[in-house]
Coordinates of C-alpha atoms and ligand atoms in Angstrom, one line a residue:
Chain A
M3 CA 77.7 74.9 61.2
T4 CA 76.3 72.2 63.4
A5 CA 74.0 72.8 66.3
E6 CA 75.7 73.2 69.6
P7 CA 75.0 70.7 72.4
A8 CA 72.2 72.1 74.5
A9 CA 73.8 71.8 77.9
A10 CA 77.5 71.3 78.3
A11 CA 79.0 70.9 81.7
P12 CA 81.2 73.9 82.5
A13 CA 84.8 72.9 82.0
P14 CA 87.8 74.8 83.2
G15 CA 89.5 76.7 80.5
I16 CA 86.2 77.5 78.7
L17 CA 85.4 81.1 79.0
D18 CA 81.9 81.9 80.4
A19 CA 80.0 84.0 77.9
E20 CA 79.4 86.8 80.4
E21 CA 83.0 86.8 81.4
A22 CA 84.2 86.9 77.8
Q23 CA 81.8 89.9 77.2
R24 CA 83.3 91.6 80.3
L25 CA 86.8 91.0 79.2
R26 CA 86.1 92.4 75.7
A27 CA 84.5 95.4 77.2
R28 CA 87.5 96.0 79.4
R29 CA 89.9 95.7 76.6
R30 CA 87.9 98.1 74.5
A31 CA 87.8 100.6 77.4
A32 CA 91.6 100.3 77.8
I33 CA 92.1 101.1 74.1
G34 CA 89.5 103.8 74.1
R35 CA 91.1 105.6 77.0
W36 CA 94.0 106.5 74.7
L37 CA 92.4 106.3 71.3
L38 CA 89.4 108.6 71.9
P39 CA 91.4 111.6 73.2
A40 CA 93.9 111.1 70.4
A41 CA 91.0 111.1 67.9
I42 CA 89.6 114.3 69.3
F43 CA 93.1 115.8 69.2
V44 CA 93.4 115.0 65.5
A45 CA 89.9 116.2 64.8
V46 CA 90.4 119.5 66.5
I47 CA 93.8 120.1 64.8
G48 CA 92.1 119.3 61.5
L49 CA 89.2 121.6 62.2
W50 CA 91.6 124.4 63.2
H51 CA 93.6 124.0 60.0
W52 CA 90.4 123.9 57.9
V53 CA 89.0 127.1 59.6
V54 CA 92.3 129.0 59.0
A55 CA 92.6 127.8 55.4
A56 CA 89.0 128.2 54.4
N57 CA 88.6 131.7 55.8
Q58 CA 92.2 132.7 54.8
I59 CA 92.7 134.1 58.3
P60 CA 96.0 136.0 58.5
H61 CA 98.6 134.5 60.7
Y62 CA 98.9 137.5 63.0
I63 CA 95.3 136.8 64.1
L64 CA 95.2 133.0 64.1
P65 CA 98.0 130.9 62.7
G66 CA 97.3 127.4 61.5
P67 CA 98.6 124.4 63.4
G68 CA 101.3 123.8 60.8
L69 CA 102.7 127.3 61.2
V70 CA 102.6 126.9 65.0
A71 CA 104.6 123.6 64.8
E72 CA 107.0 125.2 62.4
T73 CA 107.5 128.2 64.8
L74 CA 108.0 125.8 67.7
V75 CA 110.9 124.2 65.9
K76 CA 112.3 127.4 64.4
D77 CA 112.1 129.4 67.6
F78 CA 113.1 126.6 70.0
G79 CA 116.5 128.2 70.5
T80 CA 114.8 131.3 71.9
L81 CA 112.0 129.5 73.8
A82 CA 114.1 126.7 75.3
P83 CA 116.0 128.8 77.9
S84 CA 112.8 130.4 78.9
W85 CA 111.2 127.0 79.2
G86 CA 114.1 126.0 81.4
V87 CA 113.5 128.9 83.7
T88 CA 109.8 128.2 84.0
L89 CA 110.5 124.5 84.7
A90 CA 113.2 125.4 87.3
I91 CA 110.8 127.7 89.2
T92 CA 108.0 125.2 89.0
F93 CA 110.0 122.4 90.4
M94 CA 111.7 124.4 93.1
A95 CA 108.3 125.8 94.1
L96 CA 106.9 122.3 94.2
A97 CA 109.9 121.1 96.3
L98 CA 109.5 123.9 98.7
A99 CA 105.7 123.2 98.9
V100 CA 106.5 119.6 99.8
V101 CA 109.1 120.5 102.4
F102 CA 107.2 123.3 104.1
G103 CA 103.7 122.1 103.5
G104 CA 104.5 118.6 104.7
G105 CA 106.9 119.8 107.5
L106 CA 104.3 122.3 108.8
A107 CA 101.6 119.5 108.7
I108 CA 103.9 117.3 110.8
L109 CA 104.5 120.2 113.2
F110 CA 100.8 120.8 113.5
T111 CA 100.0 117.2 114.5
Q112 CA 102.8 117.3 117.1
S113 CA 101.1 120.2 118.9
K114 CA 97.5 121.2 118.8
W115 CA 98.5 124.7 120.0
I116 CA 100.8 125.3 117.1
E117 CA 98.1 124.2 114.7
M118 CA 95.5 126.5 116.3
S119 CA 98.0 129.4 116.2
F120 CA 99.1 129.1 112.6
F121 CA 96.5 127.3 110.6
P122 CA 94.3 130.4 110.1
Y123 CA 97.3 132.2 108.6
A124 CA 97.9 129.4 106.1
V125 CA 94.3 129.9 105.1
V126 CA 94.8 133.6 104.7
L127 CA 97.8 133.0 102.3
Q128 CA 95.6 130.5 100.4
V129 CA 92.6 132.8 99.9
T130 CA 94.6 135.9 98.9
P131 CA 94.8 136.0 95.1
I132 CA 98.4 135.7 94.1
V133 CA 98.1 138.4 91.4
A134 CA 97.1 140.8 94.3
I135 CA 100.2 140.1 96.4
A136 CA 102.7 139.5 93.7
P137 CA 103.4 143.2 93.0
L138 CA 104.2 143.7 96.7
I139 CA 106.5 140.7 96.7
F140 CA 108.4 142.1 93.7
I141 CA 108.8 145.5 95.5
Y142 CA 110.2 143.9 98.6
V143 CA 112.2 141.1 97.2
E144 CA 115.3 142.2 95.3
S145 CA 115.8 139.1 93.2
K146 CA 113.3 138.4 90.5
L147 CA 113.9 134.7 90.7
V148 CA 113.3 134.6 94.5
G149 CA 110.1 136.6 94.0
L150 CA 108.8 134.3 91.4
L151 CA 109.7 131.3 93.5
L152 CA 107.9 132.8 96.5
C153 CA 104.7 133.5 94.5
A154 CA 104.6 130.0 93.0
W155 CA 105.3 128.5 96.4
I156 CA 102.4 130.4 98.1
V157 CA 100.0 129.0 95.5
A158 CA 101.3 125.5 95.7
F159 CA 101.9 124.8 99.4
F160 CA 98.4 125.0 100.8
P161 CA 97.0 121.8 99.2
V162 CA 100.0 119.9 100.5
L163 CA 99.6 121.4 104.0
S164 CA 95.9 120.8 104.3
N165 CA 95.9 117.4 102.8
T166 CA 98.8 116.1 104.8
T167 CA 97.3 117.5 108.0
L168 CA 94.1 115.7 107.3
G169 CA 96.0 112.5 106.5
L170 CA 98.1 112.6 109.6
N171 CA 94.9 112.9 111.7
S172 CA 93.1 110.2 109.8
A173 CA 94.9 107.2 111.3
D174 CA 92.5 104.5 112.6
H175 CA 91.5 105.1 116.2
N176 CA 92.1 101.5 117.3
L177 CA 95.6 101.6 115.7
R178 CA 96.3 104.7 117.8
D179 CA 95.1 102.9 120.9
L180 CA 97.3 100.0 120.0
M181 CA 100.3 102.4 119.8
T182 CA 99.4 103.7 123.3
I183 CA 99.1 100.1 124.7
Y184 CA 102.5 99.2 123.3
R185 CA 103.9 102.5 124.6
A186 CA 105.1 103.8 121.3
S187 CA 107.1 107.0 121.4
R188 CA 106.0 110.1 119.6
W189 CA 108.5 109.4 116.8
Q190 CA 107.4 105.8 116.4
R191 CA 103.8 106.8 116.2
L192 CA 104.6 109.3 113.5
R193 CA 106.9 107.0 111.6
Y194 CA 104.8 103.8 111.7
L195 CA 101.3 105.0 111.9
Q196 CA 100.7 108.6 110.9
L197 CA 103.0 109.0 108.0
P198 CA 101.9 105.9 106.1
A199 CA 98.3 106.8 106.9
A200 CA 98.9 110.3 105.5
L201 CA 100.6 109.1 102.3
P202 CA 97.5 108.8 100.1
Y203 CA 96.3 112.2 101.2
F204 CA 99.7 113.8 100.7
L205 CA 100.0 112.4 97.2
G206 CA 96.5 113.8 96.4
G207 CA 97.7 117.2 97.6
L208 CA 100.9 116.8 95.6
R209 CA 99.0 116.3 92.4
I210 CA 97.1 119.5 92.9
A211 CA 100.2 121.3 94.0
G212 CA 102.1 120.2 90.8
G213 CA 99.7 122.0 88.5
L214 CA 99.4 125.0 90.9
S215 CA 103.1 125.5 91.0
L216 CA 103.3 125.8 87.2
I217 CA 100.3 128.2 87.2
G218 CA 102.0 130.2 90.0
A219 CA 105.2 130.4 88.2
V220 CA 103.5 131.6 85.0
V221 CA 101.1 134.0 86.6
A222 CA 103.8 135.6 88.8
E223 CA 105.9 136.3 85.8
F224 CA 103.1 138.0 84.1
V225 CA 102.9 140.3 87.1
A226 CA 106.6 140.8 87.2
G227 CA 106.5 141.7 83.6
S228 CA 110.1 142.8 83.0
G229 CA 112.3 140.8 80.7
G230 CA 116.1 140.3 80.5
I231 CA 118.0 137.2 81.2
G232 CA 116.3 134.6 83.3
S233 CA 112.9 135.3 81.7
G234 CA 110.4 132.4 81.7
L235 CA 107.8 131.4 79.2
A236 CA 105.3 133.9 80.4
F237 CA 107.6 136.7 79.4
R238 CA 107.9 135.2 75.9
I239 CA 104.2 135.2 75.7
L240 CA 103.9 138.8 76.7
E241 CA 106.7 139.8 74.3
A242 CA 105.1 137.9 71.4
S243 CA 101.8 139.5 72.0
Y244 CA 103.4 143.0 72.0
R245 CA 105.0 142.2 68.7
L246 CA 101.9 140.5 67.3
N247 CA 104.1 137.4 66.9
I248 CA 101.0 135.1 67.4
P249 CA 102.6 131.9 66.1
R250 CA 105.3 132.2 68.7
L251 CA 102.7 133.0 71.4
F252 CA 101.0 129.7 70.5
A253 CA 104.3 127.8 70.6
A254 CA 105.0 129.1 74.1
L255 CA 101.5 128.2 75.2
I256 CA 102.0 124.7 73.9
L257 CA 105.2 124.3 75.9
I258 CA 103.3 125.3 79.0
I259 CA 100.5 122.9 78.4
V260 CA 102.8 120.0 77.7
T261 CA 104.7 120.8 80.9
G262 CA 101.4 120.7 82.9
I263 CA 100.3 117.4 81.4
A264 CA 103.8 115.9 82.0
I265 CA 103.8 117.0 85.7
Y266 CA 100.3 115.6 86.2
L267 CA 101.1 112.2 84.5
A268 CA 104.4 111.9 86.5
L269 CA 102.7 112.6 89.8
S270 CA 99.9 110.2 89.0
W271 CA 102.4 107.6 88.2
L272 CA 104.3 108.3 91.4
S273 CA 101.1 108.0 93.3
W274 CA 100.3 104.7 91.7
L275 CA 103.8 103.4 92.3
L276 CA 103.5 104.1 96.1
L277 CA 99.9 103.0 96.6
H278 CA 99.0 100.3 94.2
R279 CA 100.0 97.5 96.7
W280 CA 97.5 98.5 99.3
H281 CA 95.4 101.6 98.8
E282 CA 91.8 101.3 97.5
S283 CA 92.2 104.3 95.2
A284 CA 95.0 102.6 93.3
V285 CA 93.8 99.0 93.4
K286 CA 92.1 97.7 90.3
R287 CA 89.2 95.4 91.2
E288 CA 89.9 92.0 89.9
A289 CA 87.1 89.6 88.9
Chain B
M25 CA 64.5 86.9 140.0
T26 CA 66.6 83.9 139.4
A27 CA 68.9 82.1 141.8
H28 CA 71.9 83.1 139.6
E29 CA 71.5 86.7 140.2
T30 CA 72.5 86.8 143.8
R31 CA 74.3 83.5 144.2
P32 CA 78.0 84.0 144.6
S33 CA 80.0 82.2 141.9
P34 CA 81.1 78.8 143.0
A35 CA 84.8 78.5 142.9
P36 CA 85.7 76.3 140.0
A37 CA 86.5 73.2 142.0
G38 CA 89.3 74.6 144.0
E39 CA 91.3 75.0 140.9
A40 CA 91.2 78.7 140.3
A41 CA 91.7 79.5 143.9
G42 CA 95.2 78.0 143.7
R43 CA 96.3 80.1 140.8
P44 CA 98.1 83.3 141.6
L45 CA 96.2 86.6 141.2
L46 CA 97.0 88.6 138.1
L47 CA 95.0 91.7 138.7
A48 CA 92.1 92.9 140.8
M49 CA 89.5 95.6 139.9
E50 CA 88.4 97.1 143.2
G51 CA 85.1 99.0 143.0
V52 CA 86.1 100.6 139.7
G53 CA 83.8 103.2 138.3
K54 CA 84.1 105.4 135.2
I55 CA 82.0 108.5 134.4
F56 CA 82.2 110.1 131.0
G57 CA 81.3 113.8 130.6
R58 CA 79.3 115.0 133.6
D59 CA 76.8 112.3 134.1
T60 CA 77.3 109.2 131.8
V61 CA 78.0 106.4 134.2
A62 CA 79.7 103.9 131.9
L63 CA 80.7 101.7 134.8
R64 CA 79.9 101.5 138.5
G65 CA 81.6 99.6 141.3
M66 CA 83.1 96.9 139.2
T67 CA 85.0 94.3 141.3
L68 CA 86.8 91.5 139.5
E69 CA 89.6 89.2 140.4
V70 CA 91.6 87.9 137.4
R71 CA 93.8 84.9 138.1
Q72 CA 96.5 83.6 135.9
G73 CA 95.1 81.2 133.4
D74 CA 91.5 82.5 133.7
F75 CA 89.4 82.7 130.6
I76 CA 86.8 85.4 131.6
S77 CA 83.9 86.5 129.4
L78 CA 82.2 89.8 129.9
L79 CA 78.7 89.2 128.7
G80 CA 76.1 91.8 128.5
P81 CA 73.8 94.1 126.4
S82 CA 75.1 97.0 124.4
G83 CA 76.2 99.9 126.5
C84 CA 76.8 98.0 129.8
G85 CA 80.4 99.1 130.0
K86 CA 82.2 96.0 128.6
S87 CA 84.5 98.0 126.4
T88 CA 85.0 100.6 129.1
A89 CA 86.2 97.8 131.4
L90 CA 88.7 96.6 128.9
R91 CA 90.0 100.1 128.2
L92 CA 90.4 100.7 131.9
I93 CA 92.5 97.5 132.2
A94 CA 94.6 98.5 129.2
E95 CA 95.1 101.9 130.8
L96 CA 93.7 103.7 127.8
I97 CA 91.5 105.5 130.3
H98 CA 91.7 105.8 134.0
P99 CA 89.1 105.0 136.7
T100 CA 86.9 107.8 138.1
S101 CA 86.7 105.8 141.4
G102 CA 88.2 102.6 142.7
R103 CA 91.4 101.2 141.4
I104 CA 93.0 98.4 139.5
R105 CA 95.7 96.6 141.3
W106 CA 98.2 94.5 139.4
S107 CA 99.8 91.9 141.6
D108 CA 102.8 91.7 139.2
P109 CA 103.8 95.1 137.7
A110 CA 105.7 93.2 135.0
A111 CA 102.4 91.7 133.7
Q112 CA 100.9 95.2 133.4
G113 CA 103.2 96.0 130.5
S114 CA 102.6 92.6 128.9
L115 CA 99.3 93.0 127.1
G116 CA 97.8 91.8 123.9
V117 CA 94.7 93.4 122.5
V118 CA 92.3 92.3 119.8
F119 CA 89.5 94.7 118.7
Q120 CA 86.2 94.1 117.1
E121 CA 87.7 95.2 113.8
P122 CA 90.9 93.5 112.7
T123 CA 92.6 97.0 112.8
L124 CA 95.5 96.1 110.6
M125 CA 97.8 98.6 108.8
P126 CA 96.7 98.3 105.2
W127 CA 100.1 99.5 103.9
A128 CA 102.0 96.7 105.6
T129 CA 102.1 93.0 104.8
V130 CA 100.7 90.4 107.1
A131 CA 104.1 89.7 108.5
D132 CA 104.9 93.3 109.1
N133 CA 101.6 93.8 110.8
V134 CA 102.5 91.0 113.2
W135 CA 106.0 92.5 113.6
L136 CA 104.6 95.9 114.8
P137 CA 104.6 95.2 118.6
L138 CA 108.1 93.9 118.5
R139 CA 109.2 96.7 116.1
L140 CA 107.9 99.2 118.7
R141 CA 110.3 97.6 121.2
G142 CA 113.2 98.4 118.8
R143 CA 113.7 95.0 117.3
S144 CA 114.6 94.5 113.7
R145 CA 112.6 92.5 111.2
A146 CA 115.3 89.9 110.7
D147 CA 115.6 89.6 114.5
C148 CA 111.9 88.9 114.9
A149 CA 111.4 86.7 111.9
A150 CA 111.2 83.5 113.9
E151 CA 108.7 84.9 116.4
V152 CA 106.5 86.4 113.7
G153 CA 106.6 83.2 111.8
A154 CA 105.7 81.2 114.9
A155 CA 102.7 83.5 115.7
L156 CA 101.4 83.2 112.1
E157 CA 101.9 79.4 112.3
L158 CA 99.8 79.4 115.5
V159 CA 96.8 81.0 113.7
G160 CA 97.4 79.0 110.5
L161 CA 98.4 81.8 108.2
A162 CA 102.1 81.1 107.7
A163 CA 101.5 80.9 104.0
F164 CA 100.1 84.4 103.9
A165 CA 103.0 86.3 105.5
R166 CA 103.6 88.3 102.4
A167 CA 100.0 89.1 101.5
Y168 CA 98.4 92.5 102.2
P169 CA 95.4 92.7 104.5
R170 CA 93.1 93.7 101.6
E171 CA 93.8 90.3 100.0
L172 CA 92.4 88.4 103.0
S173 CA 88.9 87.4 104.1
G174 CA 87.4 88.8 107.3
G175 CA 88.2 85.7 109.3
M176 CA 91.8 85.7 108.1
K177 CA 92.2 89.3 109.0
M178 CA 91.0 88.5 112.4
R179 CA 93.6 85.7 112.7
V180 CA 96.3 88.2 111.8
S181 CA 95.0 90.5 114.5
I182 CA 95.2 87.6 117.0
A183 CA 98.7 86.7 115.8
R184 CA 99.8 90.3 116.4
A185 CA 98.4 90.2 119.9
L186 CA 100.2 86.9 120.6
V187 CA 103.6 87.7 119.2
T188 CA 104.8 89.4 122.3
R189 CA 103.8 86.4 124.4
P190 CA 101.6 88.6 126.6
R191 CA 100.5 87.6 130.1
L192 CA 97.0 88.9 129.5
I193 CA 95.0 89.1 126.3
L194 CA 92.1 91.5 126.0
M195 CA 89.6 90.7 123.3
D196 CA 86.7 93.1 122.5
E197 CA 84.0 91.2 120.6
P198 CA 86.7 90.0 118.2
F199 CA 84.4 87.6 116.2
A200 CA 81.2 89.6 116.3
A201 CA 81.4 90.7 112.7
L202 CA 82.1 87.1 111.4
D203 CA 79.7 84.5 110.1
E204 CA 78.8 81.6 112.5
I205 CA 80.9 79.0 110.7
T206 CA 84.0 81.1 110.8
R207 CA 83.2 82.1 114.4
F208 CA 83.0 78.5 115.6
K209 CA 86.2 77.7 113.9
L210 CA 88.0 80.6 115.4
N211 CA 86.5 79.8 118.9
N212 CA 87.9 76.3 118.7
D213 CA 91.3 77.6 117.5
L214 CA 91.4 80.2 120.1
L215 CA 91.0 77.6 122.9
V216 CA 93.8 75.5 121.4
I217 CA 96.1 78.5 121.1
R218 CA 95.3 79.6 124.6
Q219 CA 96.1 76.1 125.9
K220 CA 99.4 76.2 124.2
L221 CA 100.4 79.6 125.5
G222 CA 98.8 79.3 128.9
A223 CA 97.7 82.9 128.6
T224 CA 95.0 84.7 130.6
V225 CA 92.1 86.0 128.5
I226 CA 89.4 88.6 129.1
F227 CA 86.9 88.3 126.3
V228 CA 84.0 90.6 125.6
T229 CA 81.0 89.2 123.8
H230 CA 77.3 89.5 123.1
S231 CA 76.9 85.9 122.6
V232 CA 75.8 83.5 125.4
F233 CA 76.9 80.5 123.3
E234 CA 80.3 81.9 122.7
S235 CA 80.9 82.9 126.3
V236 CA 79.9 79.4 127.6
F237 CA 82.0 77.6 125.0
L238 CA 85.1 79.6 125.7
S239 CA 85.3 80.7 129.3
D240 CA 85.6 79.2 132.7
R241 CA 84.0 82.3 134.2
I242 CA 81.3 84.5 132.8
V243 CA 80.7 88.0 134.2
V244 CA 77.2 89.0 133.3
M245 CA 76.8 92.8 133.1
A246 CA 73.9 95.1 133.2
A247 CA 73.4 98.6 131.6
R248 CA 72.4 102.0 132.8
P249 CA 74.5 102.3 134.8
G250 CA 77.1 99.7 133.6
R251 CA 77.7 97.2 136.4
V252 CA 78.4 93.6 137.1
H253 CA 75.2 91.7 137.6
A254 CA 76.3 88.2 138.3
E255 CA 79.1 85.8 137.8
L256 CA 78.8 82.3 136.6
A257 CA 81.4 79.5 136.6
V258 CA 81.7 77.0 133.8
P259 CA 83.8 74.4 135.6
E260 CA 84.2 72.3 132.5
P261 CA 87.7 71.1 131.8
Y262 CA 89.8 72.2 128.9
P263 CA 90.5 71.2 126.1
R264 CA 86.9 71.7 125.0
A265 CA 86.3 70.3 121.6
E266 CA 83.4 70.6 119.1
G267 CA 81.7 67.9 121.1
F268 CA 81.2 70.2 124.0
R269 CA 78.8 72.3 121.9
T270 CA 76.3 69.5 121.7
S271 CA 76.6 68.2 125.2
P272 CA 73.8 68.5 127.8
E273 CA 76.2 70.3 130.1
Y274 CA 76.7 73.0 127.5
A275 CA 72.9 73.3 127.1
A276 CA 72.5 73.7 130.9
Y277 CA 75.2 76.4 131.1
T278 CA 73.8 78.4 128.2
R279 CA 70.3 78.2 129.8
A280 CA 71.8 79.5 133.1
A281 CA 73.7 82.2 131.3
S282 CA 70.7 83.3 129.2
E283 CA 68.6 83.6 132.4
A284 CA 71.2 85.6 134.1
L285 CA 71.5 87.8 131.0
A286 CA 67.7 88.2 130.7
A287 CA 67.5 89.2 134.4
A288 CA 70.4 91.6 133.9
M289 CA 68.4 93.2 131.1
G290 CA 65.4 93.5 133.3
G291 CA 63.2 91.1 131.3
V292 CA 61.6 87.9 132.3
P293 CA 63.9 85.0 131.9
H294 CA 62.7 82.8 129.1
D295 CA 62.2 79.1 129.8
G296 CA 64.8 77.4 127.8
Ligands
ATP23 N1 84.4 108.1 125.3 C1 83.2 108.1 125.7 N2 82.6 109.3 126.0 C2 81.3 109.3 126.4 N3 80.6 108.3 126.7 C3 81.1 107.1 126.5 C4 82.5 106.9 126.0 N4 82.7 105.6 125.9 C5 81.6 105.0 126.3 N5 80.7 105.8 126.7 C6 79.3 105.5 127.2 O1 79.5 104.6 128.2 C7 78.6 103.5 128.2 C8 79.3 102.2 128.1 O2 80.0 102.1 126.9 P1 80.8 100.8 126.4 O3 81.4 101.2 125.1 O4 81.7 100.4 127.5 O5 79.7 99.8 126.2 P2 79.8 98.3 125.7 O6 79.3 97.4 126.8 O7 81.1 98.0 125.2 O8 78.7 98.3 124.5 P3 78.8 97.5 123.1 O9 78.4 96.1 123.4 O10 77.7 98.2 122.3 O11 80.2 97.7 122.6 C9 77.7 103.8 127.0 O12 76.5 104.4 127.4 C10 78.5 104.7 126.1 O13 77.6 105.6 125.5
MG24 MG1 81.9 97.7 123.2

């Protein structure tokens, strides 16, 4: 190797050493973001397998990962309809949370009096543990499906309501003055100013609500307890635990976890899709 | 006490007197809460084509005066008389911050005032394009505000105020947050645009230099309570170019305005 010239004039196309370093670091971070969790995953599964095999733990206490995977495939015929029920309740509850949470928030911003009257009761619904009201709901509501839906909705709607309310009121004061100066109607103000301003807040609430509606759907079914047609994954877990069918219990648990992760990722992606053009939270700093 | 404080403003060479009255503030006062006198007995005649600067220390009621004219708030006493009710609804406003909608492109931000009148995007495309052309941002129509520099954002804000072809433009320290180079550039451009549109402007500023360069009338205000202290005329013909900034006349006007401002603030006028 020959010695490099001491001072070369910076030419375009030649990467600055610091910049190159930064780019490398960023590329490494991008890979690490996926690789590291995957490595941890593999390590934990390996450890799990090793603990079970080395100590010869019976499968009715702790099944190994291989057996769980096998059960998941073998019992999928039984688990799939239940999974479908849980999914249906989760998504309906989430949809109701969006409609009623968002709708109520819009109503609140249209009238301070309505907000003052009803907001405290939304808080009451929020702070009451769902397991404590679920039994009552199942007494008064005939249909189990409706009862489950109601429980999941109660858990999920508050983040949407409170976040959207905050967002609708967070519009820039000068922009509001501008609307007044241009004599915008109530509807125009809502459509052109308040709703777009509330969008990032709403999406934040939605992401929380997505997880909560799944939790609500599962928890409510634990309380409801009874089986029969239209039973969700929670009932399969209860059933498996009565019968000491621990591998199936794990399989059902895995389906719930996968669902939760998928909902989170989907809503994060939706959020990115809607905000990445303009909102700071979704904008990657360039250079 | 300086001579400026009490001397009535000399009519700018019989020119302003001939122009029709746009609006008149008649002893307008505003009290916030129980005892915050933001403005007391403000009397001001605004004629068509005027470029009026409101110059004064913080808290002297400059913003309050603009908000009163924009009807965002209403006078506690006195009244604002519009000589032409049609002009009252024809207002453009520029705030200290650019106040753009971050979720909308530059073109859509400029479209807003027309959109609020129920006009479609396609229908306004020419007007929006012309307004952006006027502030030199035609190439950035599809950009989002976060992609622009502070000065460019302010230009968008000005384009939005101009797009309705308002009779009166209210500007509340629009360039205060910008660096001096950008401010001078925008000052020059503002005068050119104003000339083209023949609009009337009321411009709030802290800067003596800015007020002298831009306006033909400077209203010097005093605080606690907010009130008009003196009015100075700058009977210098438009267009004013960069050369005006270095002329002896400019220096004389700024000295006079500084003295009036110092007197308004209760200090001794510095000898310029
Ligand atoms: N909404 C309000 N409620 C109460 N007091 C107010 C309100 N708006 C303004 N004031 C008071 O009125 C006085 C004048 O305020 P104003 O904003 O008009 O001053 P300004 O000349 O624009 O000052 P600055 O140069 O700092 O912007 C100040 O003392 C201010 O505290
Ligand atoms: Mg102000």
